[in-house]
Amino acid sequence: MFKNLINGEWVAGVTASRNINPSDTRDLVGEFAQADAAQAREAIAAARAAFAGWSQSTPQQRFDVLDAAGTEILARRAELGDLLAREEGKTLPEAIGEVARAGNIFKFFAGESLRVGGESVASVRPGVGVEVTREALGVIGLITPWNFPIAIPAWKLAPALAFGNTVVMKPADLVPASAWHLADILLRAGLPKGVFNLVMGRGSEVGTVLLEDPRVDAISFTGSVATGAKVAAACVARMAKFQLEMGGKNPFVVLDDADLNVAVNAALNSGFFSTGQRCTASSRVIVTAGIHDRFIAALAEKMAALKVGDARAKGTDIGPVVDDKQLAQDLEYIAIGQGEGARLVAGGQAMAHNADGAPGHYLTPALFAETTPQMRINREEIFGPVVSVLRAKDYDEALALANDTPFGLASGIATTSLKHATHFKRHAQAGMVMVNLPTAGVDYHVPFGGRKGSSYGPREQGRHAAEFYTTVKTAYTQA
Ligand code: NAD
C-alpha cells in the first residue's frame, strides 16, 4: 500500500484505490491510499505550519533540495519511465522522455531559486527609494491530470518550492504512482516536514477541500474545461489566486508549398503519439487544396504502419487508451463523426486485446476526411487518437479555420514559405506556435500555456512561472 505524505509522515488513507495497467488490465500496478476531507485538511494545516520556515529558507537550501531531486529523477529515468508507461499507457520512450523532462525541470528551478531578484527604481519623490521584490505566496494547492503523471506535477511543484511556497498536491486518481515517487524523492532530498504534502483521493472530495479551504492561498490546476470551471468559481468565491491549464482543439495547417514528409511526420506525431492524449495534440489538420489528397494518402500509409500495443513492448508506436471511460468517449466521438457525415479514412477500431493476448483498452488511430468546421469532432476535445482533416482553398482560409475554435493552446503550420510562416506566427490565436514541427512536444525551460478557453492566468514553466508562484511587493524608503 502506497500512503499519503502528510507533515513528513506516510499516512494510510481512509480507503484505497487500485492502479491498473491499461496495457494489461490483469496487472495491478499497486494499491494507493485515498484520503478523505479530514486528511486533506490535516495536509493543509501541515503546509500552513511549514510556510514560515520554508519561505524564509535560504536560496541555497531550496537549490540543494530541488537539485538533489532532479539528480535522482534523472538517474532513475528508466525505472520511473517504466512505471509511468505501466500506469498511464504511453510508450516506454515517451515515458522515459517525460521523466527526464521532470528531472530537468527540477534542475531548472533549482537554479531559479538562486535568481530571485527584484528591481530598484527611482522614486518620483526626492530622497525616496523604491524596491520591487517578489515573495512567496503561501500554501499552494496543486491539482493535476492523468496524461502527464510526472511532468505536470513537476512543473507545478518545482517552481512552487523554489520560490518558498509550501504545497498540498492532489494527483489524478488514475496515475498516483508517479506522484508518489516524486513525494518519496523529495522527502529523501531533505525537504523539511510539511513543506510538500501528497494527498491522493477523489477530486470531488480532496480536490474540493483544496478549493474551499481559506488556508490555501492559490490553486494551480491542469485538467478538463468542466473541472476548470469549478476551480475558477470556487477560487473567485473566496478570492484565491488561481491558474488553469485546460483543453485544446489544436490546429495543424499544411500548405501546398509544405515539404510533404515534414508535414506528414508532424501530423502523425502530434495527432497520434501518446495515444492522442496530449493537451497539445493536433486534432484538426487543415490542408490546402493542392496538397490535400497527397497528404491524406501519405498520412494514411504511415498510420497503417503504426504498431498499437503494450506501452512497454519494444516496437510499440501507440499504447492503449488510459481507461475504459476514455475509450468509450473516443468511440462515441468516432460514431458522432460518422453520423455527421465525415469520411473515416482509417482506424477507429477498438481492440480488446493486444498481439500477445493481454486485455487492454486499445484503439487504432482514426483519421477523418471531408469534415466541416461545425462538426462536433472539430469543435470538442476528444482527447484520443482521432484526427480530422479540413480542406481549405488557400492560406487565408486555412488561418481562419485554424483560429475558428474556442480553444487556443497550440497551433502549427507546415510550409516552406517564410512569408506564410511569419504571418502565421503573428496571427495564430494560440499560446504556442510551431512551424514545421509537431504541436506537441515542447521545451522545459520556456513558457507553456494558451489563451481563449484553454488557459487562464499566468503562464507555467520557464522564468514566467514566477508570475504565479510569487507575489510582488513594492517597498518605499525615505533615506
Ligand atoms: P479532469 O478535469 O477530469 O481532472 C483533473 C484533476 O482535477 C484530477 O486530479 C481530478 O481528480 C481533479 N478534480 C476532478 N473534479 C474535481 C473537483 N470537483 N474539484 C477539484 N478537483 C477535481 O481532467 P483529466 O481527465 O485528468 O485530464 C484530461 C484533461 O486535461 C484534458 O482536457 C486535457 O486537455 C487537459 N490537460 C491540459 C493541459 C494543459 O496544460 N493545457 C495539460 C494536460 C492535460
Short mmCIF file of C-alpha atoms in Angstrom, two decimals, residues 205-390:
data_model
loop_
_atom_site.label_atom_id
_atom_site.label_comp_id
_atom_site.label_asym_id
_atom_site.label_seq_id
_atom_site.Cartn_x
_atom_site.Cartn_y
_atom_site.Cartn_z
CA GLU A 205 -13.68 15.24 -2.03
CA VAL A 206 -9.97 16.04 -1.66
CA GLY A 207 -9.97 18.49 -4.58
CA THR A 208 -12.98 20.34 -3.20
CA VAL A 209 -11.28 20.81 0.18
CA LEU A 210 -8.25 22.38 -1.53
CA LEU A 211 -10.51 24.73 -3.47
CA GLU A 212 -12.56 25.81 -0.46
CA ASP A 213 -10.16 25.91 2.49
CA PRO A 214 -9.19 29.53 3.23
CA ARG A 215 -5.72 28.39 4.37
CA VAL A 216 -4.86 27.56 0.73
CA ASP A 217 -3.67 30.79 -0.89
CA ALA A 218 -3.59 29.69 -4.51
CA ILE A 219 -4.57 26.83 -6.80
CA SER A 220 -2.72 25.66 -9.90
CA PHE A 221 -4.93 23.31 -11.90
CA THR A 222 -4.45 21.32 -15.09
CA GLY A 223 -7.31 19.22 -16.41
CA SER A 224 -10.57 19.41 -18.28
CA VAL A 225 -12.57 22.55 -19.03
CA ALA A 226 -15.51 21.28 -16.96
CA THR A 227 -13.40 20.85 -13.81
CA GLY A 228 -11.51 24.07 -14.56
CA ALA A 229 -14.79 25.98 -14.43
CA LYS A 230 -15.46 24.57 -10.95
CA VAL A 231 -11.95 25.52 -9.81
CA ALA A 232 -12.43 29.06 -11.10
CA ALA A 233 -15.83 29.51 -9.44
CA ALA A 234 -14.59 28.22 -6.07
CA CYS A 235 -11.44 30.37 -6.16
CA VAL A 236 -13.27 33.55 -7.18
CA ALA A 237 -15.81 33.00 -4.40
CA ARG A 238 -13.04 33.30 -1.80
CA MET A 239 -10.66 35.42 -3.90
CA ALA A 240 -7.86 32.89 -4.02
CA LYS A 241 -5.30 33.24 -6.79
CA PHE A 242 -5.67 30.56 -9.47
CA GLN A 243 -4.22 29.34 -12.72
CA LEU A 244 -5.91 26.93 -15.15
CA GLU A 245 -4.48 24.85 -17.99
CA MET A 246 -7.26 23.03 -19.80
CA GLY A 247 -8.25 21.51 -23.09
CA GLY A 248 -7.27 22.06 -26.68
CA LYS A 249 -8.52 21.54 -30.22
CA ASN A 250 -5.18 22.37 -31.72
CA PRO A 251 -4.94 23.00 -35.46
CA PHE A 252 -2.08 22.00 -37.74
CA VAL A 253 -2.08 23.76 -41.10
CA VAL A 254 -0.48 22.14 -44.16
CA LEU A 255 0.08 24.45 -47.10
CA ASP A 256 0.58 23.50 -50.74
CA ASP A 257 4.24 24.52 -50.52
CA ALA A 258 4.96 22.27 -47.48
CA ASP A 259 7.57 19.54 -47.55
CA LEU A 260 5.18 16.57 -47.62
CA ASN A 261 7.39 14.41 -45.40
CA VAL A 262 7.76 17.11 -42.77
CA ALA A 263 4.01 17.75 -42.79
CA VAL A 264 3.04 14.08 -42.56
CA ASN A 265 5.52 13.27 -39.80
CA ALA A 266 4.46 16.27 -37.73
CA ALA A 267 0.76 15.45 -38.14
CA LEU A 268 1.37 11.79 -37.31
CA ASN A 269 3.36 12.65 -34.21
CA SER A 270 1.15 15.36 -32.80
CA GLY A 271 -2.11 13.65 -33.71
CA PHE A 272 -1.47 10.13 -32.54
CA PHE A 273 1.62 9.76 -30.36
CA SER A 274 0.89 9.34 -26.65
CA THR A 275 -2.40 7.91 -27.97
CA GLY A 276 -3.54 11.44 -28.83
CA GLN A 277 -3.84 12.12 -25.09
CA ARG A 278 -1.85 15.34 -25.03
CA CYS A 279 -3.44 18.73 -24.50
CA THR A 280 -1.14 19.97 -27.29
CA ALA A 281 -2.12 17.19 -29.72
CA SER A 282 -3.26 18.42 -33.13
CA SER A 283 -6.70 17.00 -33.65
CA ARG A 284 -7.62 19.27 -36.59
CA VAL A 285 -5.39 19.19 -39.65
CA ILE A 286 -6.22 21.93 -42.14
CA VAL A 287 -4.86 21.20 -45.59
CA THR A 288 -4.91 23.43 -48.66
CA ALA A 289 -6.43 22.04 -51.83
CA GLY A 290 -3.27 21.49 -53.90
CA ILE A 291 -1.67 19.07 -51.43
CA HIS A 292 -4.84 17.71 -49.79
CA ASP A 293 -5.19 14.31 -51.49
CA ARG A 294 -1.46 13.57 -51.49
CA PHE A 295 -1.28 14.46 -47.80
CA ILE A 296 -4.18 12.19 -46.83
CA ALA A 297 -2.78 9.27 -48.83
CA ALA A 298 0.70 9.66 -47.30
CA LEU A 299 -0.66 10.06 -43.75
CA ALA A 300 -2.94 7.01 -44.09
CA GLU A 301 0.03 4.98 -45.35
CA LYS A 302 2.14 5.94 -42.33
CA MET A 303 -0.77 5.28 -39.98
CA ALA A 304 -1.15 1.77 -41.35
CA ALA A 305 2.44 1.07 -40.29
CA LEU A 306 1.90 2.21 -36.67
CA LYS A 307 2.02 -0.61 -34.19
CA VAL A 308 -0.64 -0.41 -31.48
CA GLY A 309 0.22 -2.48 -28.45
CA ASP A 310 1.55 -2.82 -24.92
CA ALA A 311 3.10 0.50 -23.92
CA ARG A 312 6.24 -1.23 -22.65
CA ALA A 313 6.74 -3.66 -25.55
CA LYS A 314 9.59 -2.99 -27.94
CA GLY A 315 8.39 -1.54 -31.23
CA THR A 316 5.06 -0.21 -29.95
CA ASP A 317 4.22 3.16 -31.51
CA ILE A 318 0.84 3.72 -29.88
CA GLY A 319 -0.03 2.47 -26.40
CA PRO A 320 -3.52 1.90 -25.06
CA VAL A 321 -6.12 4.49 -24.18
CA VAL A 322 -5.84 5.30 -20.46
CA ASP A 323 -9.05 3.58 -19.28
CA ASP A 324 -12.43 2.23 -20.36
CA LYS A 325 -14.19 5.57 -19.83
CA GLN A 326 -11.80 7.44 -22.11
CA LEU A 327 -12.04 4.63 -24.69
CA ALA A 328 -15.84 4.87 -24.61
CA GLN A 329 -15.55 8.64 -25.16
CA ASP A 330 -13.19 8.17 -28.13
CA LEU A 331 -15.50 5.59 -29.72
CA GLU A 332 -18.52 7.80 -29.14
CA TYR A 333 -16.83 10.67 -31.00
CA ILE A 334 -15.86 8.34 -33.85
CA ALA A 335 -19.54 7.37 -34.15
CA ILE A 336 -20.54 11.05 -33.92
CA GLY A 337 -18.11 11.91 -36.75
CA GLN A 338 -19.53 9.20 -38.96
CA GLY A 339 -23.04 10.28 -38.08
CA GLU A 340 -22.16 13.86 -39.04
CA GLY A 341 -21.08 12.67 -42.49
CA ALA A 342 -17.30 12.75 -42.09
CA ARG A 343 -15.41 10.06 -44.03
CA LEU A 344 -13.46 7.66 -41.81
CA VAL A 345 -10.32 7.11 -43.88
CA ALA A 346 -8.53 4.79 -41.47
CA GLY A 347 -8.58 3.27 -37.98
CA GLY A 348 -11.06 3.84 -35.20
CA GLN A 349 -11.29 0.16 -34.25
CA ALA A 350 -11.28 -0.84 -30.58
CA MET A 351 -9.21 -3.91 -29.80
CA ALA A 352 -9.94 -5.78 -26.60
CA HIS A 353 -6.53 -7.49 -26.61
CA ASN A 354 -3.03 -6.75 -27.82
CA ALA A 355 -0.95 -9.02 -30.05
CA ASP A 356 0.14 -11.05 -27.01
CA GLY A 357 -3.46 -11.62 -25.96
CA ALA A 358 -3.35 -9.27 -22.96
CA PRO A 359 -6.62 -7.45 -22.28
CA GLY A 360 -6.37 -3.65 -22.57
CA HIS A 361 -8.05 -0.50 -23.85
CA TYR A 362 -6.67 -0.43 -27.38
CA LEU A 363 -7.81 1.74 -30.25
CA THR A 364 -6.34 2.04 -33.73
CA PRO A 365 -5.61 5.69 -34.65
CA ALA A 366 -8.52 7.21 -36.54
CA LEU A 367 -8.40 9.66 -39.45
CA PHE A 368 -11.45 11.54 -40.72
CA ALA A 369 -11.56 13.44 -44.02
CA GLU A 370 -14.17 15.67 -45.67
CA THR A 371 -15.08 17.26 -42.36
CA THR A 372 -16.64 20.68 -41.82
CA PRO A 373 -15.79 23.25 -39.15
CA GLN A 374 -19.14 22.95 -37.37
CA MET A 375 -18.93 19.19 -36.82
CA ARG A 376 -18.63 18.26 -33.16
CA ILE A 377 -15.43 16.32 -33.93
CA ASN A 378 -13.92 19.66 -34.97
CA ARG A 379 -15.21 21.68 -32.04
CA GLU A 380 -14.96 19.47 -28.95
CA GLU A 381 -11.86 17.97 -27.39
CA ILE A 382 -11.93 14.18 -27.88
CA PHE A 383 -8.59 13.51 -26.15
CA GLY A 384 -7.85 10.35 -28.09
CA PRO A 385 -6.05 9.23 -31.27
CA VAL A 386 -8.61 10.84 -33.55
CA VAL A 387 -7.67 13.42 -36.20
CA SER A 388 -9.96 15.18 -38.63
CA VAL A 389 -8.84 16.87 -41.83
CA LEU A 390 -10.43 20.09 -43.03
#
